[in-house]
CSV table of C-alpha atoms and ligand atoms in Angstrom, one decimal:
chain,number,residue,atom,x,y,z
Y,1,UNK,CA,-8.9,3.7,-1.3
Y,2,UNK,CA,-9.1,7.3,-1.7
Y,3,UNK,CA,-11.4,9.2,0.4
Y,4,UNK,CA,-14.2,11.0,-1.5
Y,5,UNK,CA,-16.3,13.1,0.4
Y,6,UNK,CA,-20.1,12.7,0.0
Y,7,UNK,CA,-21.1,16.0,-1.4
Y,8,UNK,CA,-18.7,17.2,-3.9
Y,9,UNK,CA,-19.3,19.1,-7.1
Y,10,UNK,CA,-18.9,17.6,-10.8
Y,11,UNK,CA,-17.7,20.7,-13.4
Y,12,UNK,CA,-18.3,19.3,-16.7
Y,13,UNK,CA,-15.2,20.9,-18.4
Y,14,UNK,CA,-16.8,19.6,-22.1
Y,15,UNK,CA,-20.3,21.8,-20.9
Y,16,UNK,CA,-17.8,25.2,-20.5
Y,17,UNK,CA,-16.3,24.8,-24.1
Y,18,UNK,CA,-19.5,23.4,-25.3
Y,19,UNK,CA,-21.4,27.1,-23.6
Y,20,UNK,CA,-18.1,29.5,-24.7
Y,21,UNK,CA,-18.4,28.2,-28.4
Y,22,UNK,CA,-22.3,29.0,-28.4
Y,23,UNK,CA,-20.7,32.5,-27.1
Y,24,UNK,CA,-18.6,32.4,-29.8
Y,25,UNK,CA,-20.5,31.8,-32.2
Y,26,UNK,CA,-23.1,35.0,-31.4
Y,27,UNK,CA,-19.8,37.1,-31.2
Y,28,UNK,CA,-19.5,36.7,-35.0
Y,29,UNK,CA,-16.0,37.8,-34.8
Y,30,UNK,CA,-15.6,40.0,-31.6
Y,31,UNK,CA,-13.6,39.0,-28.8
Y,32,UNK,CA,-14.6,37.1,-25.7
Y,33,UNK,CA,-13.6,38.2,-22.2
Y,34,UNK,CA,-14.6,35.0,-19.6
Y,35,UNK,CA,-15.9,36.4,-16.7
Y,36,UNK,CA,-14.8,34.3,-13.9
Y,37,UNK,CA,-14.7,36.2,-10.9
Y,38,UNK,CA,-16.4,35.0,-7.7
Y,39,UNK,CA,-13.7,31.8,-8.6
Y,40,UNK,CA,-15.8,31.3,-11.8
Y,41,UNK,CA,-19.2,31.4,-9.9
Y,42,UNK,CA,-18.2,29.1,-7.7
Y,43,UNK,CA,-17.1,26.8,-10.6
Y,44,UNK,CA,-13.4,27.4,-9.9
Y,45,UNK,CA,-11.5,29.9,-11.6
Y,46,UNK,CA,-8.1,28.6,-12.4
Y,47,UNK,CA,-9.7,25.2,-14.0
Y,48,UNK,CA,-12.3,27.7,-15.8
Y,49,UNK,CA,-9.4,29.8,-17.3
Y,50,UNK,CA,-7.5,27.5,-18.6
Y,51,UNK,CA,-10.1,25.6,-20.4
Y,52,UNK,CA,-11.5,29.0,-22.1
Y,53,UNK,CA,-7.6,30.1,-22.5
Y,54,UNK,CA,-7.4,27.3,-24.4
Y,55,UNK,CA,-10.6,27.7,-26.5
Y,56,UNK,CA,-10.0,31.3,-27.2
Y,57,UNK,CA,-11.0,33.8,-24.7
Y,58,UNK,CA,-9.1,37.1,-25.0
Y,59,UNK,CA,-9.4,38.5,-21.6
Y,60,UNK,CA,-10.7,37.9,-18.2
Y,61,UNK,CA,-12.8,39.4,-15.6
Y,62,UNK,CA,-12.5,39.4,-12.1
Y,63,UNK,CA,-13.6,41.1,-9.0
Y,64,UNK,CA,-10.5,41.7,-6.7
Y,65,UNK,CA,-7.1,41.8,-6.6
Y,66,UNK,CA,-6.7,38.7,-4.9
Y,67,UNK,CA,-8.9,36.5,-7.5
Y,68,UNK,CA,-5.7,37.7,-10.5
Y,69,UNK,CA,-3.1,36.3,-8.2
Y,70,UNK,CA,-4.2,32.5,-8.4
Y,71,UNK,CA,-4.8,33.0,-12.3
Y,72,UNK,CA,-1.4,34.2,-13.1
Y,73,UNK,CA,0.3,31.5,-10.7
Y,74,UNK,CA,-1.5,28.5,-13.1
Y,75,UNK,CA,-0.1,30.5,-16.3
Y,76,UNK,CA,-3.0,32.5,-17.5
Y,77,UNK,CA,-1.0,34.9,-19.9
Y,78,UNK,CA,-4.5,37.0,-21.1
Y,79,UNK,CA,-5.2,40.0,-20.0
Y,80,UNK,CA,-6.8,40.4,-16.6
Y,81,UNK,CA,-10.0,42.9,-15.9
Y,82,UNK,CA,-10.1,44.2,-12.1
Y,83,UNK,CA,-13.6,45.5,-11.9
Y,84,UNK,CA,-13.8,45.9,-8.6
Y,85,UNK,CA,-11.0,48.6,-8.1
Y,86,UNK,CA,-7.4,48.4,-6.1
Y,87,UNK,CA,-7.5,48.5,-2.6
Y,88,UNK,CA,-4.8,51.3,-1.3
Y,89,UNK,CA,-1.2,50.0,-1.1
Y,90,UNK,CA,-2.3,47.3,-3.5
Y,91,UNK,CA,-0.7,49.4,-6.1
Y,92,UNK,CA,2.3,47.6,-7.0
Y,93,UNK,CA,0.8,44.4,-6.7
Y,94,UNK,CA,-1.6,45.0,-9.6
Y,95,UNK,CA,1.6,46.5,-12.2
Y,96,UNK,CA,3.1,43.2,-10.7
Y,97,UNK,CA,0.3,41.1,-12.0
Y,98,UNK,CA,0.1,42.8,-14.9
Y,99,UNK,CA,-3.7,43.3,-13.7
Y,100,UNK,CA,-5.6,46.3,-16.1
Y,101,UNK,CA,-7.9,47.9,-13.7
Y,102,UNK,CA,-11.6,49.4,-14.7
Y,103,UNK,CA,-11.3,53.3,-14.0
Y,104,UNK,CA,-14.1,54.9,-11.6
Y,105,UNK,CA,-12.2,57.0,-9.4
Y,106,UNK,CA,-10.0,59.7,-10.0
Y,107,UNK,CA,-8.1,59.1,-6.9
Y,108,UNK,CA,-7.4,55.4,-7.6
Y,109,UNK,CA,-6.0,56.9,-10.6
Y,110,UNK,CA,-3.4,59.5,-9.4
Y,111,UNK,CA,-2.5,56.6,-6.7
Y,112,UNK,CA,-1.8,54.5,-10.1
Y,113,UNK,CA,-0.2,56.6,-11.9
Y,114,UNK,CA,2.4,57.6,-9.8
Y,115,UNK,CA,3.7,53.9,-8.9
Y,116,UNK,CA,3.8,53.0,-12.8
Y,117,UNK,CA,6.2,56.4,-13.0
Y,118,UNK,CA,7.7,55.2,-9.8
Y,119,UNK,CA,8.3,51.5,-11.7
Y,120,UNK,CA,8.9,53.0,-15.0
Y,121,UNK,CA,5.3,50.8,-15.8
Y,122,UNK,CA,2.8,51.7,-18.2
Y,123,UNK,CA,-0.4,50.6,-16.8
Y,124,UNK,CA,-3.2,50.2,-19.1
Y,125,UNK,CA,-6.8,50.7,-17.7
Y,126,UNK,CA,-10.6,50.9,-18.8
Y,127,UNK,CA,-12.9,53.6,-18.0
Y,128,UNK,CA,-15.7,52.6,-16.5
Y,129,UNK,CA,-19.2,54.8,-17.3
Y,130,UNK,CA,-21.9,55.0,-15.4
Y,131,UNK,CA,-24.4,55.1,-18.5
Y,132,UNK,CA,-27.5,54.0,-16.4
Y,133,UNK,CA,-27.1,50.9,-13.9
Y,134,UNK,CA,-26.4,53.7,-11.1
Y,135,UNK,CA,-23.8,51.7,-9.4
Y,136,UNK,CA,-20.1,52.3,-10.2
Y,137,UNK,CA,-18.3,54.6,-13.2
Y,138,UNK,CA,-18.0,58.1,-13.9
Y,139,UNK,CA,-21.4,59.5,-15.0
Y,140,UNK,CA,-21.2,61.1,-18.6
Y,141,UNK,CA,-21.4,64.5,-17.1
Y,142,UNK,CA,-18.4,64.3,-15.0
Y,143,UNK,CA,-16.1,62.9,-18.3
Y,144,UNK,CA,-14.3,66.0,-19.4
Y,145,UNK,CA,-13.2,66.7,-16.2
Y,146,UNK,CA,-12.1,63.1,-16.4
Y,147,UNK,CA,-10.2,63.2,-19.8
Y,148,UNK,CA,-7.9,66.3,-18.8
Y,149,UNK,CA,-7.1,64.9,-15.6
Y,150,UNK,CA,-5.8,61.2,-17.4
Y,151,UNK,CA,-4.0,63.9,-20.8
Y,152,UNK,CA,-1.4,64.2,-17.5
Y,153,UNK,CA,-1.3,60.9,-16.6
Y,154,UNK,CA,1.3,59.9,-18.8
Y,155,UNK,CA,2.2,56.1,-17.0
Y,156,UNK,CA,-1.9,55.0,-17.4
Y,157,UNK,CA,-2.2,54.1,-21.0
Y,158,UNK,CA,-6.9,54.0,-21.6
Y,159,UNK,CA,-7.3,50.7,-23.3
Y,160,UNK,CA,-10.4,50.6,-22.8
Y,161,UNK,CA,-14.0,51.8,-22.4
Y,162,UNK,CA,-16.5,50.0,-20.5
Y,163,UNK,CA,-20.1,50.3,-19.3
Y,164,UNK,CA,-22.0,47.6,-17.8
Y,165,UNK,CA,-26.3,47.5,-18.6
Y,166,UNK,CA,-29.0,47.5,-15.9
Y,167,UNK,CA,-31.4,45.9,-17.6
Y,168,UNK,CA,-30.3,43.5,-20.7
Y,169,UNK,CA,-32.2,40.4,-19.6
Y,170,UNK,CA,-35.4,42.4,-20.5
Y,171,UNK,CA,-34.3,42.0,-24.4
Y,172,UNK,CA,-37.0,44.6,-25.7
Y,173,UNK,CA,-37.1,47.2,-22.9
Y,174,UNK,CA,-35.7,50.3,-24.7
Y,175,UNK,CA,-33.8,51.3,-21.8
Y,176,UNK,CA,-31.0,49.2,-23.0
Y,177,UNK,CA,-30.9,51.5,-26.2
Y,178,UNK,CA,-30.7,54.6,-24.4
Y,179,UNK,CA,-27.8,53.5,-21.9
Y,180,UNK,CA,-26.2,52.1,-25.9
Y,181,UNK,CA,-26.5,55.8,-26.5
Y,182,UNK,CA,-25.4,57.5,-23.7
Y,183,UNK,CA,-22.4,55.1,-23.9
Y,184,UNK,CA,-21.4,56.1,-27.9
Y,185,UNK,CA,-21.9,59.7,-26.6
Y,186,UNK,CA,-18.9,59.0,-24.5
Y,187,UNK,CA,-17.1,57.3,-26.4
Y,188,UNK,CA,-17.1,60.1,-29.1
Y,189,UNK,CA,-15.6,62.3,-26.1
Y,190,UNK,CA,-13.0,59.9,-25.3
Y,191,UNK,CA,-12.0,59.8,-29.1
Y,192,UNK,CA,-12.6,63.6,-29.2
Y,193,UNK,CA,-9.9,63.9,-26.6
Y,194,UNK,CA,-7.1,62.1,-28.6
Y,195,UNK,CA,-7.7,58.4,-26.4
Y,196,UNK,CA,-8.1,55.6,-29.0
Y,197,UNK,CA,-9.0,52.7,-26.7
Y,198,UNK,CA,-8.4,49.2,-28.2
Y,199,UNK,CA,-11.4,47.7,-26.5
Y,200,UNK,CA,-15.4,49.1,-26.7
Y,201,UNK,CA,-17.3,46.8,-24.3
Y,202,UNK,CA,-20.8,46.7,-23.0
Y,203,UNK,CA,-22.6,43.5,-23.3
Y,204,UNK,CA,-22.7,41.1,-20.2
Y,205,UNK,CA,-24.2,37.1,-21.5
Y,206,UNK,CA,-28.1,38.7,-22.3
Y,207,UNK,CA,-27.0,41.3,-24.0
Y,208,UNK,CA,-24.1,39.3,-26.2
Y,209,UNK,CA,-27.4,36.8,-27.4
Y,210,UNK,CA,-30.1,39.9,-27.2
Y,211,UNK,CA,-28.3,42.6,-28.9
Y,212,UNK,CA,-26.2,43.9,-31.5
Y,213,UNK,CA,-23.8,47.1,-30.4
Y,214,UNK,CA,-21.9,48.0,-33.5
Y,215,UNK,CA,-19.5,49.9,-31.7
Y,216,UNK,CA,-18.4,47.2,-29.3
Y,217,UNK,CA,-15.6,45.0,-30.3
Y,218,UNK,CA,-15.2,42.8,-27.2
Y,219,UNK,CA,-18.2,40.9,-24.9
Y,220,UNK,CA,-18.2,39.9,-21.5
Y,221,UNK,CA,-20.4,37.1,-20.9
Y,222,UNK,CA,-20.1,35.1,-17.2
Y,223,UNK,CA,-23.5,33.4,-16.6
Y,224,UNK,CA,-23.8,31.6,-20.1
Y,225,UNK,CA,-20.9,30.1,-19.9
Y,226,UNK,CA,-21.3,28.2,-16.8
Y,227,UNK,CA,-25.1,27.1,-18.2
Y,228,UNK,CA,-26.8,29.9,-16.8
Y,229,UNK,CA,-29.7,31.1,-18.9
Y,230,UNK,CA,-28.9,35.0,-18.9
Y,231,UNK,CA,-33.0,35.8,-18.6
Y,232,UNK,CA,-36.5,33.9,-19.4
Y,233,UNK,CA,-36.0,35.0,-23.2
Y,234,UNK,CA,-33.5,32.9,-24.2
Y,235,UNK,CA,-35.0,29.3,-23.2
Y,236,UNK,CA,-34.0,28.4,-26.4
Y,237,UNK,CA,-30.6,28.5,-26.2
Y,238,UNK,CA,-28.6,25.5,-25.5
Y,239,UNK,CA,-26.5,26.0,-23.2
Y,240,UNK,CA,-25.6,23.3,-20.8
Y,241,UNK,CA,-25.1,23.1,-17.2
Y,242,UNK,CA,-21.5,22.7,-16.1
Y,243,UNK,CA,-22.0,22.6,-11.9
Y,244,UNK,CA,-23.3,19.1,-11.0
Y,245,UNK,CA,-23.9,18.6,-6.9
Y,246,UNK,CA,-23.5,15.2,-6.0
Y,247,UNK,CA,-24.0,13.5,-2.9
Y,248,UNK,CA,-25.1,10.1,-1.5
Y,249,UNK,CA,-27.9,8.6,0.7
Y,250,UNK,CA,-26.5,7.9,3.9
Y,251,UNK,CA,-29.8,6.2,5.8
Y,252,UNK,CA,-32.8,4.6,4.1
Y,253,UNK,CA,-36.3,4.7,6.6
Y,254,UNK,CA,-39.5,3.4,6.6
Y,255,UNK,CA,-41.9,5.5,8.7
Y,256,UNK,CA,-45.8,5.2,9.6
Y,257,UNK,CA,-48.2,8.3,8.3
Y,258,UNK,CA,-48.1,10.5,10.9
Y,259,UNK,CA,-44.8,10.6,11.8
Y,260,UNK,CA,-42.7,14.6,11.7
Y,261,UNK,CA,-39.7,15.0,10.0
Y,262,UNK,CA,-36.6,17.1,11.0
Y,263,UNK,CA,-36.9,20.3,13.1
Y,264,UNK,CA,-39.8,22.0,13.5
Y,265,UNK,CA,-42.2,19.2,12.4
Y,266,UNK,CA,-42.8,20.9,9.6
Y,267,UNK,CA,-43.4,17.9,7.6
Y,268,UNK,CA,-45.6,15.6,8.6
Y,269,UNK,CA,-46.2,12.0,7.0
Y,270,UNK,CA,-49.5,11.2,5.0
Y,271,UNK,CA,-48.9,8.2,4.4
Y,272,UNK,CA,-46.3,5.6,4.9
Y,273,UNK,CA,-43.4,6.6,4.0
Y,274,UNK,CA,-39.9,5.9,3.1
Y,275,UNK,CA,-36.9,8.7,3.9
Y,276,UNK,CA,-33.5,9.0,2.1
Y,277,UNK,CA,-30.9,11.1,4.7
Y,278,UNK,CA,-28.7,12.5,2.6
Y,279,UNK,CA,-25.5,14.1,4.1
Y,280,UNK,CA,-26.1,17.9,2.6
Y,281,UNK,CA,-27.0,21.0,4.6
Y,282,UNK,CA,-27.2,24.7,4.5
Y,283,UNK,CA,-23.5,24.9,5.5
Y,284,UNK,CA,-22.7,22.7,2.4
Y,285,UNK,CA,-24.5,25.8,0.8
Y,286,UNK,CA,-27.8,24.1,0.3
Y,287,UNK,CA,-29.8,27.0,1.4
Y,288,UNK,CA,-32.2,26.2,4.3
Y,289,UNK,CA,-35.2,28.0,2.0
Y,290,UNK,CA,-34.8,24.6,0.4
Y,291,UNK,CA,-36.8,23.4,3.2
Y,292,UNK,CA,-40.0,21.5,2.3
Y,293,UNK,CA,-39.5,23.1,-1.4
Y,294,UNK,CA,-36.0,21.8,-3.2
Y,295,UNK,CA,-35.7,18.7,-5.4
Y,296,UNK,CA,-33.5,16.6,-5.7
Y,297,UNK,CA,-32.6,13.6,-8.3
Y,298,UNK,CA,-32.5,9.7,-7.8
Y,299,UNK,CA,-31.9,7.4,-10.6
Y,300,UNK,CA,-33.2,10.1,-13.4
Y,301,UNK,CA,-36.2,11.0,-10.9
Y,302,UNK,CA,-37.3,13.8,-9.1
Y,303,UNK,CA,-38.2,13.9,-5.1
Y,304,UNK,CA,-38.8,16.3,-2.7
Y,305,UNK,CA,-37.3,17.6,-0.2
Y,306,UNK,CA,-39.0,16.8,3.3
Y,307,UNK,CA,-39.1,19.0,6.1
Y,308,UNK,CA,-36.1,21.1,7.1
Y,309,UNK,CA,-33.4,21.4,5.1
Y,310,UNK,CA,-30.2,21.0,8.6
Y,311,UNK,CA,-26.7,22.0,8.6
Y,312,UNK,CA,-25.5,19.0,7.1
Y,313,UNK,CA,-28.6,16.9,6.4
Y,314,UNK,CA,-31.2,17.3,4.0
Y,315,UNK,CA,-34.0,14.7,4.3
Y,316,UNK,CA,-35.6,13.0,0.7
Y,317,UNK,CA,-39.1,11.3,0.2
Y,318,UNK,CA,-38.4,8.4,-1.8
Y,319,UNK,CA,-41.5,6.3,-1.1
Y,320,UNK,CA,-42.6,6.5,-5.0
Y,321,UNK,CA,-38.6,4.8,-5.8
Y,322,UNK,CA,-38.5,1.8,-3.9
Y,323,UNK,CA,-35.6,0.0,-5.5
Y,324,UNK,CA,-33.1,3.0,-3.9
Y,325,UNK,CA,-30.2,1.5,-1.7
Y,326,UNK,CA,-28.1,3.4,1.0
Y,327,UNK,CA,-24.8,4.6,-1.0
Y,328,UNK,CA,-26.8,5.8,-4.1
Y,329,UNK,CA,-25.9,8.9,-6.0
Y,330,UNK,CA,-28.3,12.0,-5.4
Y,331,UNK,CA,-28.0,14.9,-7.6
Y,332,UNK,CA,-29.4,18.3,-6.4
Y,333,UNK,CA,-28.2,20.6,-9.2
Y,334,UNK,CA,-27.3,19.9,-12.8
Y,335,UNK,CA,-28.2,16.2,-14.5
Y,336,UNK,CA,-28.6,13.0,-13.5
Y,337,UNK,CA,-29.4,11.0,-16.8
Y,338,UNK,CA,-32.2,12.7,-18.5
Y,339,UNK,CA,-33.0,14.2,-15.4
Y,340,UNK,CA,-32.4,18.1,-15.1
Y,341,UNK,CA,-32.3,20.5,-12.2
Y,342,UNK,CA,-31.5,23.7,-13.7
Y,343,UNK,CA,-29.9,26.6,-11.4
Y,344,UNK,CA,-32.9,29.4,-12.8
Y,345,UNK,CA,-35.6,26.4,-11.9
Y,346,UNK,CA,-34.4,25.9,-8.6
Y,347,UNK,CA,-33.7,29.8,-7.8
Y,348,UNK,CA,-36.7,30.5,-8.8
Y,349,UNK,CA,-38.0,28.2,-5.7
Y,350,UNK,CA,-36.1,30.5,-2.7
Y,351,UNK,CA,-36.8,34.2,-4.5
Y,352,UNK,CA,-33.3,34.1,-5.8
Y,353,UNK,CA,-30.6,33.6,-8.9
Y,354,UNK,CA,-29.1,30.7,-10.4
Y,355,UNK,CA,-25.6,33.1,-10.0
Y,356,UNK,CA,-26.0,33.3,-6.3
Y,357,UNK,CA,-27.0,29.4,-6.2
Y,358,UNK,CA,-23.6,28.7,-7.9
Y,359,UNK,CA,-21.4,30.9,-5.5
Y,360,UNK,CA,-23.4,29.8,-2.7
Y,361,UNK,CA,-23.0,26.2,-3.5
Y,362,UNK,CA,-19.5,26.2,-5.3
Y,363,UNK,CA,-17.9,27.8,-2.5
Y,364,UNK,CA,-18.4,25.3,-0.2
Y,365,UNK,CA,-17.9,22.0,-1.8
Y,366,UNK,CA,-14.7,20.3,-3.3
Y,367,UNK,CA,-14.8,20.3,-6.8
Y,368,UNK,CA,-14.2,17.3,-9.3
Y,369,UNK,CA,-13.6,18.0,-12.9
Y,370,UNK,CA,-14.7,15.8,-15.5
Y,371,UNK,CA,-14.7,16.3,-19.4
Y,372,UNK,CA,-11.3,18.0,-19.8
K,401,PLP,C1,-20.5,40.0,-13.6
K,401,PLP,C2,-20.3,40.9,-14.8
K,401,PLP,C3,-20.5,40.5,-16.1
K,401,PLP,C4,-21.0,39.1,-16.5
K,401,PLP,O1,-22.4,39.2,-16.3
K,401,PLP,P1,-23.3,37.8,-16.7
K,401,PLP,O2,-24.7,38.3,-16.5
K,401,PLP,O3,-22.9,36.8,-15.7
K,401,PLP,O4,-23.0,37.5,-18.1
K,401,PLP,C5,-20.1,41.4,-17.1
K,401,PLP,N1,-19.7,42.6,-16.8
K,401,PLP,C6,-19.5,43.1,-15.5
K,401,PLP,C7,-19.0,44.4,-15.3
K,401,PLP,C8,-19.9,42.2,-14.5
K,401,PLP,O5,-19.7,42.7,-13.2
């Protein structure tokens, strides 16, 4: 028999394509770049890729060097995004991946330049503007100083332009126009310059169902894909979750009211009651805020979480299912049936995001695709 651990992760391979072609669809014709860094949010990024290789993503996105090396290992051929800069003496490693860097420091780009001369490379890259999220890019003020210094960078070849929104979940606020227009007053500089970059890009998942940016050609989306409503606007999409957490009830108990439950006491009985031990804990990545809040699902039905959520055990009340045996299934993300824990429902519980639910959760469980 093979072993199979108790807590593993389904990925519903059939959701992803199910998610990128709702994507696709909204594109109307502009290309897709999967973002699947943090390994897919936790989904795992190799498996991701290939399936949205497969269904048509032009591009992808990922954090650090170290997440392109796997991808191009399995075959991905597309172009790979490196938002989160190159490391020095990571240089030739990133012309040797073929990796296309975003652009927010003029230093980074000397340091590139001269090992693409040194290789006889041309390296493309994106420029990344700061147009309003205040976190990485040149700021529009700084760009002509930028443009003359890349004219003389004759190995970095600007492919792209990029700029990332601060606010695109919050589909009306017109913030998101004014960063659209601090962007196309950049772009005009770029193309002023003599630079005609291939790729205009702004929209992360909200903005590629909230908005229309005529000047963009290519999206990014990450969160949609994996099932993630990108804000509380867009309920009415239909995209469907792709993590599923699985585990199994290890111990079945019948306890008197009155009785405490896991550290702290801090449940306490009411009435007779009957626990499910399931073997899931905070280092399984089932946060510990869970405690006395989480649900979980048993045969289509919900139940809560009692008391402390443990390292590796996280105790159920399942005195209103009493035909549940020791061995059966408990899902505590995703769908069981008809049943549905979404990631936003459930991060909404701890004061946090379904993204950081999926990282937290997918990076510490084996995964198990289905639907390929
Ligand atoms: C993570 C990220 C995205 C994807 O954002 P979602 O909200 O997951 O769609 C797009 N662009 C950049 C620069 C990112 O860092």
């Amino acid at each position: 028999m093979n072993s199979s651990p108790a807590t593993r992760l389904e990925i519903d391979l059939a959701a992803l394509r199910h998610n990128f072609r709702l994507a696709r669809d909204h594109a109307a014709g502009r290309a897709l770049l999967g973002v699947v860094k943090a390994d897919a949010y936790g989904h795992g990024a190799v498996q991701v890729a290939r399936c949205l290789a497969a269904e048509g993503a032009e591009l992808f996105g990922v954090a650090h060097l170290a997440e392109a090396r796997p991808l191009r290992e399995a075959g991905i051929e597309q172009p790979i995004l490196l938002f989160c800069g190159v490391q020095p003496g990571d240089e030739d490693e990133v012309l040797r991946l073929r990796v296309t860097p975003m652009l927010f420091d003029l230093d980074l780009a000397g340091r590139l330049d001269r090992r693409a001369a040194a290789l006889g490379r041309k390296l493309p890259i994106h420029l990344k503007i700061d147009s309003g999220m205040g976190r990485v890019g040149f700021r529009p003020e700084e760009l002509p100083q930028v443009l003359s210094l890349l004219e003389g960078l004759a190995n970095l070849e600007l492919e792209g332009v990029v700029s990332h929104l601060a606010l695109a979940d919050e589909v009306e606020n017109p913030f998101i126009d004014e960063q659209y227009q601090r962007f196309l007053a950049c772009l005009q500089q770029v193309r002023s310059a003599g630079f005609a970059p291939r790729w205009v890009h702004l929209s992360n998942s909200a903005a590629l169902f909230g908005r229309e940016f005529p000047a963009c050609n290519l999206l990014r989306p990450g969160i949609c894909l994996y099932g993630g409503l990108p804000g509380p606007a867009f309920t009415d999409l239909d995209l469907q979750p792709v993590m599923h957490v699985r585990s199994r009830i290890a111990q079945l108990k019948e306890v008197p009211a009155g009785t405490g439950v896991s550290y702290g006491h801090r449940f306490v009985t009411a009435r007779p009651t009957r626990l499910a031990a399931v073997p899931i804990g905070y280092s399984d990545g089932y946060s510990r805020r869970f405690s006395n809040c989480g649900e979980a699902l048993i045969h289509d039905h919900r139940v809560p979480v009692a008391g402390r959520v443990c390292m590796n055990w996280t105790l159920l009340d399942v005195t209103d299912l009493p035909e549940v045996a020791v061995g059966d299934g408990v899902t505590f993300l995703g769908r069981d049936g008809e049943a549905l824990l979404r990631g936003s429902e459930l991060a909404d519980k701890i004061g946090t995001i379904d993204y950081e639910l999926y990282c937290q959760l997918g990076s510490h469980n084996p995964h198990f695709y289905v639907g390929e």
